[in-house]
Amino acid sequence: MLIQAEGLGKRYELFDKPADRLKQLLWGRWHNYGRSFWALQDVSFSVARGEVVGLVGRNGAGKSTLLQMVCGTVQPTAGKLTVNGRIAALLELGAGFNPDFSGIENVYLNAALLGLTRAEVDAKLDAILAFADIGAFVHQPVKTYSSGMFVRLAFAVATSLDPEILVIDEALSVGDGAFARKSFERVMQMRERGAAVLFCSHSMYHIQALCTRALWLEGGHVRQYDTAAKVTSAYETALVAESAHRVNEDNKNIAGGAIGEGAGGQKSLKLTGLSAESVFAVDEGAVGAAGHTEDTGRIVSIDAWTDDGQQGRELAVQSGHTSVHVRVRFASNPALPAPAVAFGLAHLSGVTISSGISLRHKHVFARDASGHGTAHLTLSAMPLLQGDYFLTIFLACENGLQVYEFVERAVTLRVSQTGLEQGLVVMPQVWQDDTVAPAPVGVGA
């Protein structure tokens, strides 16, 4: 194992005022002037060669503290931690960089901290600068860099110096789409070469796509340590349950229709990705103004209709009978492989019902010379039970690792049913009569 943690714990002493800290230093043998706070308690896990372990949990759960202990910048109060191999880390933005040094000077500084000689760095410098791709800014002080430029250079340095262990704390969420794509591909290459990766992220999609196992921290304790699929599913379920409880509590204290009302008294939706108003027939200028990158891919428009002639963003669906069609027009960089299109189907409560991606069906969408293409999704005889459901549409790179853009709640499905079944979906069923007929009189006598 490259990383082996057994019963790790980290305790901090908290004080109400600075004077109490001084009193603790002087007279702490006889009286305690502070209180103990355990950021981590009894945490055990391991990371083997060629393995990517994800770290999930709410803010304040202890994830950053654990990563700092693995990197050696924070010492554990309890437990045992064994780390075998050279570590490269992307923790806080700009960590390990001298703000007054130029980009190139910081490359040599970081390499020296990792134990590399100047000759070794000279041999890798061109590759590092090519991956970072920040141009002439590499000769400027890094204090003049944007957050994206910081991440580009830091990631290029960390992954180009052949570390045996790579630790990432949400750093990849800062870069643009094209760089994020390169970064995830680099992580996968490192895994194939036998490096161990400890990856902290709030993106459950990336945790599932990149990681073999995941560690869920809550309140400084291990809530679950299992395969990435099981941990992310349990974590998302817990978040949905907590959100639903919070909404119920809020509703008890709301006087009718007093919050978030837009035109016509309807509650406005706050969406991530494209706005609700621009889901259909999105003009390219509006998408660009929203900050979407042109160097990877973007969603141009989404159309939805049913086989009985309905069209629009809200569709009435008869359980088990109505088929739903979704057409996604996209624009992509023609120099890159054709993107994949995916969907997520969720209930009004937030519970994910299903999802799918064109990649699994090995479908490659045709594009014109400018990179424009159209995907058509058919969901046949929707087996949903009565309720409101939402379709979210995703545009991703060809292997599904990097999401270029997504439109949350692009289509609303209002499902009705004639039967009395309960739940969210209709399971395929076969009923038959297995009653054994009575033997004729006299047979076997």
Coordinates of C-alpha atoms in Angstrom, one line a residue:
M1 CA 0.0 0.0 0.0
L2 CA 1.2 3.5 -0.8
I3 CA -1.0 5.0 1.8
Q4 CA -2.1 3.2 5.0
A5 CA -4.1 5.0 7.7
E6 CA -5.2 3.3 10.9
G7 CA -7.3 5.1 13.5
L8 CA -6.2 8.6 12.5
G9 CA -7.3 11.5 14.7
K10 CA -6.6 15.2 14.8
R11 CA -7.4 17.4 17.8
Y12 CA -7.3 21.2 18.0
E13 CA -7.5 23.3 21.1
L14 CA -10.0 26.2 20.7
F15 CA -9.9 29.3 22.8
D16 CA -12.6 32.0 23.3
K17 CA -10.0 34.8 23.3
P18 CA -6.3 35.2 22.6
A19 CA -5.5 35.7 26.3
D20 CA -6.8 32.2 27.1
R21 CA -4.2 30.7 24.7
L22 CA -1.4 32.4 26.7
K23 CA -2.9 31.3 30.0
Q24 CA -2.9 27.7 28.7
L25 CA 0.8 27.9 27.9
L26 CA 1.6 29.3 31.3
W27 CA -0.7 27.5 33.6
G28 CA -2.2 24.7 31.5
R29 CA -0.8 22.1 33.9
W30 CA -3.3 23.1 36.5
H31 CA -6.2 24.5 34.6
N32 CA -7.6 24.1 31.1
Y33 CA -8.5 27.4 29.5
G34 CA -9.7 26.0 26.2
R35 CA -11.8 23.2 24.8
S36 CA -10.8 20.3 22.5
F37 CA -12.2 20.0 19.0
W38 CA -11.6 16.7 17.1
A39 CA -11.5 17.5 13.3
L40 CA -11.0 13.8 12.7
Q41 CA -11.5 10.7 14.8
D42 CA -10.7 7.0 14.1
V43 CA -10.2 7.3 10.4
S44 CA -8.8 4.2 8.6
F45 CA -8.3 3.6 4.9
S46 CA -5.7 2.6 2.3
V47 CA -4.7 3.4 -1.2
A48 CA -2.9 0.9 -3.4
R49 CA -0.8 1.4 -6.5
G50 CA -2.9 2.2 -9.5
E51 CA -5.9 3.1 -7.4
V52 CA -8.0 6.3 -7.2
V53 CA -9.8 6.8 -3.9
G54 CA -12.4 9.6 -3.7
L55 CA -13.1 11.7 -0.7
V56 CA -16.6 13.0 -0.2
G57 CA -18.5 14.9 2.5
R58 CA -19.9 18.2 3.5
N59 CA -17.8 21.3 4.1
G60 CA -16.2 21.0 7.5
A61 CA -16.3 17.1 7.5
G62 CA -12.5 16.9 7.8
K63 CA -11.6 16.2 4.2
S64 CA -8.9 18.9 3.9
T65 CA -7.4 18.0 7.3
L66 CA -7.1 14.4 6.2
L67 CA -5.4 15.4 2.9
Q68 CA -3.0 17.7 4.8
M69 CA -2.0 14.8 7.1
V70 CA -1.3 12.6 4.1
C71 CA 0.9 15.3 2.6
G72 CA 2.7 15.8 5.9
T73 CA 1.8 19.4 6.5
V74 CA -0.4 18.5 9.5
Q75 CA 0.6 15.8 12.1
P76 CA -2.0 13.4 13.5
T77 CA -2.9 13.6 17.2
A78 CA -3.8 9.9 17.3
G79 CA -3.4 6.8 15.1
K80 CA -0.9 5.7 12.6
L81 CA -0.2 7.0 9.0
T82 CA 2.2 5.3 6.6
V83 CA 3.0 7.0 3.3
N84 CA 5.4 5.2 0.9
G85 CA 6.4 7.2 -2.2
R86 CA 6.9 10.7 -3.5
I87 CA 3.8 12.9 -3.1
A88 CA 2.6 15.7 -5.3
A89 CA -0.3 17.7 -4.0
L90 CA -2.8 20.3 -5.2
L91 CA -4.4 21.6 -2.0
E92 CA -5.2 25.2 -1.4
L93 CA -5.0 27.5 -4.5
G94 CA -1.4 28.7 -4.8
A95 CA -0.1 26.4 -2.0
G96 CA 3.6 25.8 -2.5
F97 CA 4.1 28.8 -4.8
N98 CA 6.0 32.0 -4.0
P99 CA 3.8 34.8 -5.2
D100 CA 6.8 37.0 -6.1
F101 CA 8.5 34.3 -8.2
S102 CA 7.7 33.9 -11.9
G103 CA 5.9 30.8 -13.1
I104 CA 9.2 29.1 -14.3
E105 CA 10.9 29.9 -11.0
N106 CA 8.0 28.3 -9.1
V107 CA 8.3 25.2 -11.3
Y108 CA 11.9 24.7 -10.1
L109 CA 10.9 25.6 -6.5
N110 CA 8.1 22.9 -6.5
A111 CA 10.4 20.4 -8.1
A112 CA 13.1 21.0 -5.5
L113 CA 10.5 20.4 -2.7
L114 CA 9.7 17.1 -4.4
G115 CA 13.4 16.2 -4.4
L116 CA 14.2 16.6 -8.1
T117 CA 17.5 18.0 -9.4
R118 CA 17.7 21.0 -11.7
A119 CA 18.8 18.7 -14.5
E120 CA 15.7 16.5 -14.1
V121 CA 13.5 19.6 -14.2
D122 CA 15.3 20.9 -17.3
A123 CA 14.5 17.7 -19.1
K124 CA 10.8 18.1 -18.3
L125 CA 10.3 21.8 -18.5
D126 CA 9.1 22.0 -22.1
A127 CA 6.4 19.3 -21.4
I128 CA 5.3 21.2 -18.2
L129 CA 4.9 24.5 -20.0
A130 CA 3.2 22.9 -22.9
F131 CA 0.6 21.2 -20.6
A132 CA 0.0 24.4 -18.5
D133 CA -0.4 26.4 -21.8
I134 CA -0.3 29.9 -20.1
G135 CA 1.9 31.4 -22.8
A136 CA 4.2 34.4 -21.9
F137 CA 2.7 34.6 -18.4
V138 CA 5.0 31.9 -17.3
H139 CA 7.7 34.6 -17.1
Q140 CA 5.5 36.9 -14.9
P141 CA 5.1 36.8 -11.0
V142 CA 2.4 34.3 -10.1
K143 CA 0.7 36.9 -7.9
T144 CA -0.6 38.3 -11.2
Y145 CA -2.2 35.0 -12.3
S146 CA -5.9 34.3 -12.4
S147 CA -7.1 31.3 -10.4
G148 CA -7.3 29.2 -13.6
M149 CA -3.7 30.0 -14.5
F150 CA -2.6 29.0 -11.0
V151 CA -4.3 25.6 -11.3
R152 CA -3.0 25.1 -14.8
L153 CA 0.6 25.6 -13.7
A154 CA 0.3 23.8 -10.4
F155 CA -1.4 20.7 -12.0
A156 CA 1.2 20.6 -14.8
V157 CA 4.0 20.6 -12.3
A158 CA 2.5 18.1 -9.9
T159 CA 1.7 15.6 -12.6
S160 CA 4.7 16.0 -14.8
L161 CA 7.3 15.2 -12.1
D162 CA 6.4 11.5 -11.9
P163 CA 4.9 11.4 -8.4
E164 CA 3.9 8.0 -6.9
I165 CA 1.1 9.6 -5.0
L166 CA -1.1 12.5 -6.2
V167 CA -3.4 14.4 -3.8
I168 CA -6.1 16.7 -5.3
D169 CA -8.4 18.9 -3.2
E170 CA -11.1 20.3 -5.5
A171 CA -8.4 22.1 -7.6
L172 CA -9.8 20.8 -10.9
S173 CA -13.1 22.6 -10.5
V174 CA -11.3 25.9 -11.2
G175 CA -10.0 25.3 -14.7
D176 CA -11.9 25.8 -18.0
G177 CA -13.5 22.9 -19.9
A178 CA -10.5 22.2 -22.2
F179 CA -8.0 22.1 -19.4
A180 CA -10.3 20.0 -17.2
R181 CA -10.5 17.5 -20.0
K182 CA -6.7 17.3 -20.2
S183 CA -6.5 17.0 -16.5
F184 CA -8.8 14.1 -16.1
E185 CA -7.1 12.3 -19.0
R186 CA -3.7 12.9 -17.2
V187 CA -5.1 11.4 -13.9
M188 CA -6.3 8.3 -15.8
Q189 CA -2.8 7.9 -17.4
M190 CA -1.2 8.2 -14.0
R191 CA -3.5 5.5 -12.6
E192 CA -2.5 3.2 -15.5
R193 CA 1.2 3.8 -14.7
G194 CA 0.6 2.6 -11.2
A195 CA 0.4 6.0 -9.3
A196 CA -2.0 6.3 -6.4
V197 CA -4.5 9.2 -6.4
L198 CA -6.4 10.6 -3.5
F199 CA -9.1 12.8 -5.0
C200 CA -11.5 15.1 -3.0
S201 CA -14.5 16.5 -4.9
H202 CA -18.1 17.6 -4.5
S203 CA -18.8 16.3 -8.0
M204 CA -20.3 12.8 -7.5
Y205 CA -20.1 12.3 -11.2
H206 CA -16.3 12.7 -11.2
I207 CA -16.0 10.5 -8.1
Q208 CA -17.8 7.7 -9.9
A209 CA -16.0 8.2 -13.2
L210 CA -12.5 8.4 -11.8
C211 CA -12.5 6.4 -8.5
T212 CA -12.4 2.8 -7.6
R213 CA -13.3 3.4 -4.0
A214 CA -14.6 6.3 -2.0
L215 CA -14.4 7.5 1.7
W216 CA -17.3 9.4 3.1
L217 CA -16.5 11.6 6.0
E218 CA -19.1 13.2 8.3
G219 CA -18.3 15.2 11.4
G220 CA -14.8 13.9 11.3
H221 CA -15.8 10.3 11.3
V222 CA -15.9 7.7 8.6
R223 CA -19.6 7.3 7.5
Q224 CA -18.9 4.8 4.8
Y225 CA -15.8 3.3 3.0
D226 CA -16.7 1.2 0.0
T227 CA -16.9 1.2 -3.8
A228 CA -17.3 4.6 -5.4
A229 CA -20.8 3.7 -6.7
K230 CA -22.1 2.6 -3.3
V231 CA -20.7 5.5 -1.4
T232 CA -21.8 8.2 -3.9
S233 CA -25.3 6.6 -4.0
A234 CA -25.6 6.6 -0.2
Y235 CA -24.2 10.2 0.1
E236 CA -26.6 11.6 -2.5
T237 CA -29.5 9.8 -0.9
A238 CA -28.5 11.4 2.5
L239 CA -28.3 14.8 0.9
V240 CA -31.7 14.5 -0.7
A241 CA -33.3 13.3 2.5
E242 CA -31.8 16.2 4.4
S243 CA -32.9 18.6 1.7
A244 CA -36.5 17.3 1.8
H245 CA -36.6 17.6 5.5
R246 CA -35.3 21.2 5.3
V247 CA -38.0 22.0 2.7
N248 CA -40.7 20.5 4.9
E249 CA -39.6 22.5 7.8
D250 CA -39.4 25.7 5.8
N251 CA -42.9 25.1 4.3
K252 CA -44.3 25.0 7.9
N253 CA -43.0 28.6 8.4
I254 CA -44.0 30.1 5.1
A255 CA -47.1 32.1 4.7
G256 CA -48.8 31.2 1.4
G257 CA -46.8 32.1 -1.7
A258 CA -44.5 34.7 -0.1
I259 CA -41.1 33.6 -1.4
G260 CA -39.3 33.5 -4.7
E261 CA -42.3 34.5 -6.8
G262 CA -41.7 35.6 -10.4
A263 CA -44.1 36.8 -13.1
G264 CA -47.6 35.3 -12.7
G265 CA -46.9 34.3 -9.1
Q266 CA -44.9 31.2 -10.1
K267 CA -41.8 30.3 -8.1
S268 CA -38.7 31.1 -10.0
L269 CA -36.2 28.2 -10.7
K270 CA -32.6 28.7 -9.9
L271 CA -30.8 26.4 -12.3
T272 CA -27.1 25.5 -12.8
G273 CA -26.1 25.6 -16.4
L274 CA -28.4 27.4 -18.8
S275 CA -31.3 29.4 -17.4
A276 CA -34.8 28.0 -17.6
E277 CA -35.8 30.7 -20.1
S278 CA -33.1 29.8 -22.6
V279 CA -33.5 26.0 -22.6
F280 CA -35.4 25.9 -25.9
A281 CA -34.0 27.6 -29.0
V282 CA -31.0 28.9 -27.2
D283 CA -29.1 31.5 -29.3
E284 CA -25.4 31.1 -29.4
G285 CA -24.8 34.7 -28.3
A286 CA -26.7 34.1 -25.1
V287 CA -24.7 30.9 -24.3
G288 CA -21.4 32.6 -24.9
A289 CA -22.4 35.5 -22.6
A290 CA -23.2 33.0 -19.9
G291 CA -19.5 32.1 -19.7
H292 CA -19.6 28.7 -21.5
T293 CA -16.4 27.8 -23.2
E294 CA -16.2 27.6 -27.0
D295 CA -13.1 25.3 -27.1
T296 CA -14.9 22.1 -26.0
G297 CA -18.7 21.9 -26.5
R298 CA -22.0 23.5 -25.6
I299 CA -25.7 22.9 -25.9
V300 CA -27.4 25.0 -28.5
S301 CA -31.1 24.0 -28.1
I302 CA -33.3 21.3 -26.7
D303 CA -36.7 20.3 -28.1
A304 CA -39.1 17.8 -26.5
W305 CA -42.3 16.2 -27.6
T306 CA -44.4 13.1 -27.1
D307 CA -45.7 10.6 -29.6
D308 CA -49.3 11.9 -29.1
G309 CA -48.3 15.4 -30.5
Q310 CA -47.5 17.4 -27.4
Q311 CA -44.5 19.8 -27.5
G312 CA -42.8 22.1 -25.0
R313 CA -41.0 22.1 -21.7
E314 CA -43.9 20.5 -19.8
L315 CA -45.3 17.2 -21.1
A316 CA -48.3 15.2 -19.8
V317 CA -47.3 11.5 -19.7
Q318 CA -49.6 8.5 -19.3
S319 CA -47.9 5.9 -17.2
G320 CA -46.7 2.9 -19.3
H321 CA -48.1 4.4 -22.6
T322 CA -46.6 7.7 -23.6
S323 CA -43.2 7.9 -25.3
V324 CA -41.0 11.0 -24.8
H325 CA -38.6 12.3 -27.4
V326 CA -35.8 14.8 -26.8
R327 CA -33.7 16.4 -29.5
V328 CA -30.4 18.1 -28.4
R329 CA -28.6 20.3 -30.8
F330 CA -25.0 20.9 -29.8
A331 CA -21.9 22.7 -31.0
S332 CA -18.4 21.2 -30.4
N333 CA -14.8 21.7 -31.3
P334 CA -14.4 19.8 -34.6
A335 CA -10.8 19.1 -33.6
L336 CA -12.0 17.0 -30.7
P337 CA -13.8 13.6 -30.9
A338 CA -17.6 13.9 -31.1
P339 CA -19.1 14.5 -27.7
A340 CA -21.4 12.2 -25.8
V341 CA -24.9 13.2 -24.7
A342 CA -26.5 12.0 -21.5
F343 CA -29.7 12.4 -19.4
G344 CA -30.7 12.2 -15.8
L345 CA -34.3 11.6 -14.7
A346 CA -35.2 12.7 -11.2
H347 CA -38.4 12.8 -9.2
L348 CA -39.7 16.1 -7.7
S349 CA -38.3 15.1 -4.3
G350 CA -34.8 15.0 -5.8
V351 CA -34.4 11.2 -6.0
T352 CA -32.6 10.1 -9.1
I353 CA -34.7 7.6 -11.0
S354 CA -32.5 6.8 -14.0
S355 CA -29.8 8.0 -16.2
G356 CA -28.2 7.1 -19.5
I357 CA -25.4 8.1 -21.9
S358 CA -24.9 7.6 -25.6
L359 CA -21.4 6.3 -24.8
R360 CA -22.8 3.1 -23.3
H361 CA -24.7 2.4 -26.6
K362 CA -21.5 3.1 -28.6
H363 CA -23.3 5.8 -30.6
V364 CA -21.0 8.4 -32.2
F365 CA -23.0 11.5 -33.4
A366 CA -22.3 12.8 -36.8
R367 CA -21.2 16.5 -37.1
D368 CA -20.9 19.0 -39.8
A369 CA -17.5 20.7 -40.6
S370 CA -18.1 23.4 -37.9
G371 CA -18.7 20.7 -35.2
H372 CA -22.5 21.0 -35.0
G373 CA -24.6 17.9 -34.5
T374 CA -28.0 16.7 -33.2
A375 CA -28.8 13.9 -30.8
H376 CA -32.3 12.3 -30.6
L377 CA -33.3 10.5 -27.4
T378 CA -36.4 8.3 -27.2
L379 CA -37.8 7.1 -23.9
S380 CA -40.4 4.6 -24.8
A381 CA -43.6 4.0 -22.9
M382 CA -42.4 5.7 -19.8
P383 CA -42.8 3.3 -16.9
L384 CA -43.2 6.0 -14.3
L385 CA -45.9 6.2 -11.7
Q386 CA -48.0 9.3 -10.9
G387 CA -46.0 12.4 -10.0
D388 CA -43.7 15.2 -11.4
Y389 CA -40.3 14.3 -12.9
F390 CA -37.5 16.3 -14.4
L391 CA -35.1 15.5 -17.2
T392 CA -31.6 17.0 -17.1
I393 CA -29.5 17.0 -20.3
F394 CA -25.7 16.7 -20.3
L395 CA -23.1 17.3 -23.0
A396 CA -19.8 15.5 -22.2
C397 CA -16.5 14.5 -23.8
E398 CA -16.4 11.3 -25.8
N399 CA -15.4 9.1 -22.8
G400 CA -17.9 10.8 -20.4
L401 CA -15.3 11.9 -17.9
Q402 CA -15.7 15.7 -18.4
V403 CA -19.1 17.4 -18.6
Y404 CA -18.9 20.3 -21.0
E405 CA -22.3 21.7 -20.1
F406 CA -25.7 20.7 -18.7
V407 CA -29.2 22.0 -18.5
E408 CA -30.9 21.1 -15.2
R409 CA -34.6 20.4 -15.3
A410 CA -34.7 21.0 -19.0
V411 CA -38.0 19.1 -19.4
T412 CA -40.8 18.5 -16.9
L413 CA -42.9 15.3 -17.1
R414 CA -46.2 15.3 -15.3
V415 CA -47.2 11.6 -15.1
S416 CA -50.7 10.3 -14.5
Q417 CA -51.9 6.7 -14.1
T418 CA -55.1 4.7 -14.1
G419 CA -54.1 2.0 -11.6
L420 CA -53.6 2.1 -7.9
E421 CA -49.9 1.2 -7.9
Q422 CA -47.6 3.0 -5.4
G423 CA -44.0 4.1 -5.8
L424 CA -42.1 5.7 -8.6
V425 CA -41.7 3.1 -11.4
V426 CA -43.7 0.2 -12.7
M427 CA -41.6 -3.0 -12.6
P428 CA -42.0 -5.5 -15.4
Q429 CA -44.3 -8.1 -14.2
V430 CA -45.5 -11.6 -15.3
W431 CA -48.4 -13.2 -13.4
Q432 CA -49.4 -16.8 -13.9
D433 CA -51.4 -19.4 -12.2
D434 CA -49.3 -22.1 -10.6
T435 CA -52.1 -23.7 -8.7
V436 CA -51.6 -27.5 -8.9
A437 CA -54.7 -29.1 -10.3
P438 CA -56.1 -32.0 -8.1
A439 CA -55.2 -35.5 -9.4
P440 CA -58.0 -37.4 -11.1
V441 CA -59.8 -39.9 -8.8
G442 CA -58.2 -43.3 -9.0
V443 CA -54.8 -42.1 -10.3
G444 CA -52.0 -43.5 -8.3
A445 CA -54.3 -45.7 -6.3

